[in-house]
Coordinates of C-alpha atoms and ligand atoms in Angstrom, one line a residue:
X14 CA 6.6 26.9 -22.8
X15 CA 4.0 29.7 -22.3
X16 CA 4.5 33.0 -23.2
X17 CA 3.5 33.8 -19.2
X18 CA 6.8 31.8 -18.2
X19 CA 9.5 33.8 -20.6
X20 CA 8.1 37.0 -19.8
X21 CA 8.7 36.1 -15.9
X22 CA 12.7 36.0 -14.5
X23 CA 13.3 32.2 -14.0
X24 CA 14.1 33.1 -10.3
X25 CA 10.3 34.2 -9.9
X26 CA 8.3 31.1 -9.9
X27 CA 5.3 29.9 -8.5
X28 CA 3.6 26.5 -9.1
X29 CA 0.6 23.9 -8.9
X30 CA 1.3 20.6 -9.3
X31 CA -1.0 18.5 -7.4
X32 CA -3.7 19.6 -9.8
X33 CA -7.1 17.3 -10.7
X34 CA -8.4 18.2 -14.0
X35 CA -12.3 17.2 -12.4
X36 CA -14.0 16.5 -9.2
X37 CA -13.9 12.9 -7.5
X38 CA -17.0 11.8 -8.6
X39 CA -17.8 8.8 -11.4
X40 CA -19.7 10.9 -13.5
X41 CA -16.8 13.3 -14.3
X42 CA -15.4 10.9 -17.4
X43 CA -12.4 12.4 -19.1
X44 CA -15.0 13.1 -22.5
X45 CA -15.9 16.0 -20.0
X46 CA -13.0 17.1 -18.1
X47 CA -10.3 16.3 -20.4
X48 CA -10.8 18.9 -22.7
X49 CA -8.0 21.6 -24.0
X50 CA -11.1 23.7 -23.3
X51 CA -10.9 22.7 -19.7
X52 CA -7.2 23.0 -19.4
X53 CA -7.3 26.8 -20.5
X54 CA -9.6 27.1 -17.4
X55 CA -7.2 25.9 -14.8
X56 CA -4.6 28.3 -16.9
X57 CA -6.4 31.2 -17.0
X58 CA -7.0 30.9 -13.0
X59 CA -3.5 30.2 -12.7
X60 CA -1.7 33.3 -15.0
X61 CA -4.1 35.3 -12.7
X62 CA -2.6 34.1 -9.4
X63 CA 1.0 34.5 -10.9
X64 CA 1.4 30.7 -11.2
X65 CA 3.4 29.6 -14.6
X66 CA 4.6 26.1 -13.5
X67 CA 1.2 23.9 -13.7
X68 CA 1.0 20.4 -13.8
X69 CA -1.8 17.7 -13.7
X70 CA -1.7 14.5 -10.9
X71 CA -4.9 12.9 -12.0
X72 CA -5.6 9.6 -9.2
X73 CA -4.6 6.8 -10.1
X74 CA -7.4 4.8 -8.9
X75 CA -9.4 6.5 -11.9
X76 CA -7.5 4.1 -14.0
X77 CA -8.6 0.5 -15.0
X78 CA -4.5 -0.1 -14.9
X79 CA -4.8 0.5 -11.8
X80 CA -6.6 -2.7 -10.7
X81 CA -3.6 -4.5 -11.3
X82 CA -2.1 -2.7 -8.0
X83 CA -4.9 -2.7 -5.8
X84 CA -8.8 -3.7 -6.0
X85 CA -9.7 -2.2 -3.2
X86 CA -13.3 -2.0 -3.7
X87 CA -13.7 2.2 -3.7
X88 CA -10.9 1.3 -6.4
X89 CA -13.1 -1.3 -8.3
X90 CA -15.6 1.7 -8.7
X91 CA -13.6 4.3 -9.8
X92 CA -10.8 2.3 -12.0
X93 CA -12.4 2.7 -15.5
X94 CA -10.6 5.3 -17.6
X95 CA -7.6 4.5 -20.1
X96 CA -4.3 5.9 -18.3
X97 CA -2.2 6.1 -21.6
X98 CA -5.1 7.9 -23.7
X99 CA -4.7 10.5 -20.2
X100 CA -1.1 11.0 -21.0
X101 CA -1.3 11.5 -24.6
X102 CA -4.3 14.0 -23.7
X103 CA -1.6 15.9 -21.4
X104 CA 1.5 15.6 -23.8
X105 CA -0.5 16.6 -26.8
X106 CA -2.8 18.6 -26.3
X107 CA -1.8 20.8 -22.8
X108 CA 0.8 22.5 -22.4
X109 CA 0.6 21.1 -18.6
X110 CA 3.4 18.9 -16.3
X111 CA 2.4 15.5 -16.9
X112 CA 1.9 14.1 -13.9
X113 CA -0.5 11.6 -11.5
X114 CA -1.4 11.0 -7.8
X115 CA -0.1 7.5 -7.1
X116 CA -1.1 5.9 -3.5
X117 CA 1.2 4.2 -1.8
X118 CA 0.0 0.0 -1.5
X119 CA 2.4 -1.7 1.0
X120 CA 3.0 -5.1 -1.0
X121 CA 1.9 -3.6 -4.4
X122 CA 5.2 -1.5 -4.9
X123 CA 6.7 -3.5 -7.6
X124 CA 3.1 -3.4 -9.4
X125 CA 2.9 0.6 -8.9
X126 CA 6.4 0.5 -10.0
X127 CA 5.6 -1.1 -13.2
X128 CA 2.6 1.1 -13.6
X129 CA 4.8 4.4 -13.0
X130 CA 7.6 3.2 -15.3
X131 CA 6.2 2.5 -18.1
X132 CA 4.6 6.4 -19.0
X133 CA 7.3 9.3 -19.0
X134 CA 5.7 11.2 -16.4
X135 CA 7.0 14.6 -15.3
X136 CA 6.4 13.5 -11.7
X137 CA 5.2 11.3 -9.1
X138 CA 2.6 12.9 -6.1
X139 CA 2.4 9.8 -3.2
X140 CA -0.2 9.7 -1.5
X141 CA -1.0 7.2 1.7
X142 CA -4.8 7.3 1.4
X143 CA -5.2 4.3 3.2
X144 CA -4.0 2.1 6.4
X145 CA -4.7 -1.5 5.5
X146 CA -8.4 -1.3 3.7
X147 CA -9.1 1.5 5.7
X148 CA -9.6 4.8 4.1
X149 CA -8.4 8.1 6.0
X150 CA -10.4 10.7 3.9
X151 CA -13.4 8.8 2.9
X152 CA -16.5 8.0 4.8
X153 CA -17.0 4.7 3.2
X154 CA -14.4 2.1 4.1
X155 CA -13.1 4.7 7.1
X156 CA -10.3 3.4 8.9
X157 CA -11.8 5.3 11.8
X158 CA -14.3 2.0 12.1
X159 CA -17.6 4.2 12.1
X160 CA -19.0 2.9 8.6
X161 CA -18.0 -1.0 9.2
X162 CA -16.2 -0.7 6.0
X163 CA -13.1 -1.3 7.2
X164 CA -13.1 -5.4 7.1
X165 CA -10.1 -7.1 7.8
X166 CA -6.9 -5.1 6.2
X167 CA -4.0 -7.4 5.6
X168 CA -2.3 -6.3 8.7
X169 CA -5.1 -7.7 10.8
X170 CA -5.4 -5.3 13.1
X171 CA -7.6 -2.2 11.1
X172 CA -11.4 -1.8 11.7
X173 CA -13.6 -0.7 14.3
X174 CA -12.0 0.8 17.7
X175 CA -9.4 1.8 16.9
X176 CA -7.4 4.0 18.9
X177 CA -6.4 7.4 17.4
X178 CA -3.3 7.1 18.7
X179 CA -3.1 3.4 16.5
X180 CA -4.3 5.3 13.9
X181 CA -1.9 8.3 13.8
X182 CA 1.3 6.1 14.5
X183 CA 0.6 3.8 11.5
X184 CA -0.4 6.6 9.9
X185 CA 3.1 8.4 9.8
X186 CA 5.5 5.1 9.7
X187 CA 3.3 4.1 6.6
X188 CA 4.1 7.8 5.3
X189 CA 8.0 7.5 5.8
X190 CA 7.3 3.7 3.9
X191 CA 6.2 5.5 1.5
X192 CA 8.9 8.4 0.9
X193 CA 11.4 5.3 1.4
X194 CA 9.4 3.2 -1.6
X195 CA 11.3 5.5 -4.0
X196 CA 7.8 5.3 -5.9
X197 CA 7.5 8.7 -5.5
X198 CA 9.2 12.4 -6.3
X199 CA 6.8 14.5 -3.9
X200 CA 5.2 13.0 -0.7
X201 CA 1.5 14.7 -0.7
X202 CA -0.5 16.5 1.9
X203 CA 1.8 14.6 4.8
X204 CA -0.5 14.9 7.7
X205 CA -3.7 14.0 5.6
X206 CA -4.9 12.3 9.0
X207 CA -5.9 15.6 10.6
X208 CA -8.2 16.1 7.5
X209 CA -11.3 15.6 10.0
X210 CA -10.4 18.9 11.8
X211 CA -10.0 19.1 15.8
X212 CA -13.1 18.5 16.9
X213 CA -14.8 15.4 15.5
X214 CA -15.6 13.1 18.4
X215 CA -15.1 10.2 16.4
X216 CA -12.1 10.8 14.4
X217 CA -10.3 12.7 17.1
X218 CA -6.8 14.0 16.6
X219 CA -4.1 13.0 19.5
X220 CA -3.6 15.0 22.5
X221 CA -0.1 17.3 23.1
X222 CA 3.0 17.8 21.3
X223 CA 2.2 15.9 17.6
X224 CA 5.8 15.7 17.0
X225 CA 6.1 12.2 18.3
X226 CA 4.0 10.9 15.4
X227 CA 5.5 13.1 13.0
X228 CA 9.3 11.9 13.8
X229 CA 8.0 8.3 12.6
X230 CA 7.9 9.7 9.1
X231 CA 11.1 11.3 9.5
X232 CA 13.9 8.5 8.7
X233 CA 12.4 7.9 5.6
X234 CA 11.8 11.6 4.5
X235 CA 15.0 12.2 5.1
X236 CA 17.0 9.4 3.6
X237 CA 15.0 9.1 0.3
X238 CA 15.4 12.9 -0.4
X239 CA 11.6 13.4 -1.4
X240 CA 10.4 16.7 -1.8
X241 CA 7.4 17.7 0.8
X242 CA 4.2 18.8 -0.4
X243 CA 2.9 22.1 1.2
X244 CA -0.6 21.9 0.0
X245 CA -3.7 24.7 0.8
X246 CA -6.6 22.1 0.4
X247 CA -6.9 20.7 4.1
X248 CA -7.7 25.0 4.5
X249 CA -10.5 23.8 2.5
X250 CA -11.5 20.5 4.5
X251 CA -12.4 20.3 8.2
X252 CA -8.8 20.6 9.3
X253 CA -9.1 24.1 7.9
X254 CA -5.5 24.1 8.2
X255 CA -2.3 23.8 5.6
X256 CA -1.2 20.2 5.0
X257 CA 1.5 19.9 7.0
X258 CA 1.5 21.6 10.1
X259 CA 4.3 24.2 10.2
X260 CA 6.2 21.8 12.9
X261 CA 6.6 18.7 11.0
X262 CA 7.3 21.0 8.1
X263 CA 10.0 22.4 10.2
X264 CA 10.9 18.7 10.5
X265 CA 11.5 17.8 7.4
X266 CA 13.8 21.3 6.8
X267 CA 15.6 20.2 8.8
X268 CA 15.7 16.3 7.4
X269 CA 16.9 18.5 4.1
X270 CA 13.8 18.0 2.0
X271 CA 12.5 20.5 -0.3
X272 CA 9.3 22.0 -1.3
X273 CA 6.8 21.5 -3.8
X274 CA 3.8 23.6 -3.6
X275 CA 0.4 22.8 -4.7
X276 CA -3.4 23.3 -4.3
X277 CA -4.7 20.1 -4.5
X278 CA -7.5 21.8 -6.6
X279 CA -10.2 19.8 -8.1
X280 CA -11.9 22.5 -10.3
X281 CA -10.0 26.3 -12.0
X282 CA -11.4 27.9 -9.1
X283 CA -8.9 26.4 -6.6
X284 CA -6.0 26.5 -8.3
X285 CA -3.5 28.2 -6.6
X286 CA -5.8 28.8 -3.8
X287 CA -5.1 30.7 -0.4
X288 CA -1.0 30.5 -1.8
X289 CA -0.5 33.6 0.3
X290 CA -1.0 31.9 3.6
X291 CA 1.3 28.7 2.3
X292 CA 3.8 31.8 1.6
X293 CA 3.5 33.2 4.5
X294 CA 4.5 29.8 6.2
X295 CA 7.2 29.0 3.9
X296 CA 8.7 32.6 4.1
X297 CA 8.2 32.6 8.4
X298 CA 10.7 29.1 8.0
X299 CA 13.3 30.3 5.7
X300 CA 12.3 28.3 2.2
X301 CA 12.6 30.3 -0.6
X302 CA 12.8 27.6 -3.5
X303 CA 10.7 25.6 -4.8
X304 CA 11.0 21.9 -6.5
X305 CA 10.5 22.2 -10.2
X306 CA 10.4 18.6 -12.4
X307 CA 10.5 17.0 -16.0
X308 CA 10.7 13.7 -16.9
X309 CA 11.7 12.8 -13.1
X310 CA 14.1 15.0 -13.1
X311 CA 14.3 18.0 -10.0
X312 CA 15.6 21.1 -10.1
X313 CA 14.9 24.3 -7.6
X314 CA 13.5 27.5 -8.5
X315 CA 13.5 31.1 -6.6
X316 CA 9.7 31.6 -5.2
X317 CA 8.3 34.0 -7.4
X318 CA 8.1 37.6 -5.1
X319 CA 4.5 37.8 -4.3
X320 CA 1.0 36.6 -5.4
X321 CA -1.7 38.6 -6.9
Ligands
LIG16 ZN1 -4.7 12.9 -2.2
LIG17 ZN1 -5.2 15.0 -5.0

């Protein structure tokens, strides 16, 4: 381990594990971004934020393997890279957490499963990206209907008009599918379908007390034993808020999961980024550990005191 994480007590931790190594864009090939020159970027933003736990989740869909999952076709252009060459890039030349953002693929789980098992990743971030072929962060392929690229998912019921009250209820029972999948060790940015913000007339978030759509989730969260993501990147999408809101956070306290914390940072600039106000909210419900892994394996760490 780094010399940063013996010189800190072990019960003074901070970490990033939902970490992208390059931005979501085809032209960012590993021969740019997967560079030990690269990595000491992210570190260097990290040591300076007081973070010595740092891990990489590169998407899955960047992989060609993954095509045997999913050909979704925003997966069909982006699966091209070679997902063990990734791994041996991590294991051998970072001294990063090897890990990847998986999505969840009601019906693929046995193919993600065989994906997942055979690499000896540190950890698994699940993500539910997608209801049916509809996309929840994406303009092309939105489930929200306003592109038409929503065709006709396998549920038969996605595309155009669709209520966002339809949207947000699939949207949380397809989230506690996939904590229950066991695919996963950390269920990431859990209420990803605000990520359009309040105010956007066509993607429009629910009216009153959210809670109903967040206690769909909630079975599954609790009896799978996941650890919940508390990520700071929907502060830097239109939700301009931390993914998840503090009351299904408080939720899933109180279901008995713990806490991984992450940036979702796509560049060394965002690692660790606005972890004061995710402290804040941890420290305001009580958490004070957080979920440290290797090789699939989970352990809790003390929450280092305070952040640069
Ligand atoms: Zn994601
Ligand atoms: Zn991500």
């Amino acid at each position: 381990m780094s010399q940063t994480s013996q010189s800190r007590s072990s019960s003074d931790m901070l970490s990033d594990y939902h970490l992208h190594l390059r931005p979501d864009e085809l032209e960012a090939t590993p021969e740019l971004y997967f560079t030990p020159a690269n990595v000491d970027r992210y570190r260097a933003a990290a040591e300076e934020r007081g973070i010595s736990e740092l891990g990489v989740s590169e998407h899955v869909y960047r992989f060609a393997a993954a095509l045997d999952v999913w050909r979704h076709p925003l997966w069909r252009e982006f699966a091209h890279d070679d997902i063990d060459e990734y791994c041996a890039f991590v294991r051998e030349q970072t001294d990063l957490r090897l890990g990847i953002e998986a999505d969840f693929i009601p019906g693929g789980e046995d193919r993600m499963a065989n994906l997942l098992e055979a690499r000896d990743f540190d950890y698994v971030v699940g993500s539910v990206h997608f209801l049916g072929e509809g996309s929840l962060d994406t303009e092309e392929h939105s489930v929200w209907g306003s592109t038409g690229g929503a065709g006709s998912g396998r549920s038969g019921s996605l595309g155009s008009g669709r209520s966002a009250e339809r949207i947000w209820r699939d949207y949380f029972l397809t989230l506690g599918q996939a904590a229950r999948s066991g695919l996963f060790d950390i269920l990431a940015h859990p209420d990803l379908v605000k990520v359009w913000g309040p105010t956007d007339p066509e993607r429009p978030v629910p009216d009153g007390d959210l809670r109903r759509y967040y206690e769909l989730a909630m079975e599954g969260i609790a009896e799978s034993g996941i650890a919940v993501e508390v990520s700071t990147a929907g502060l830097r999408k239109r939700a301009k808020e931390i993914y998840p809101a503090p009351a299904f956070l408080q939720m899933c306290l109180e279901a008995g999961a713990p806490v991984a914390l992450s940036s979702d940072a796509h560049r060394p600039g965002d690692v660790g980024a606005d972890y004061e106000r995710a402290l804040e909210l941890l420290d305001g419900l009580g958490v004070r550990e957080l979920c440290v892994f290797e090789r699939r394996q989970r352990r809790l760490e003390s929450i280092g005191a305070s952040v640069a």
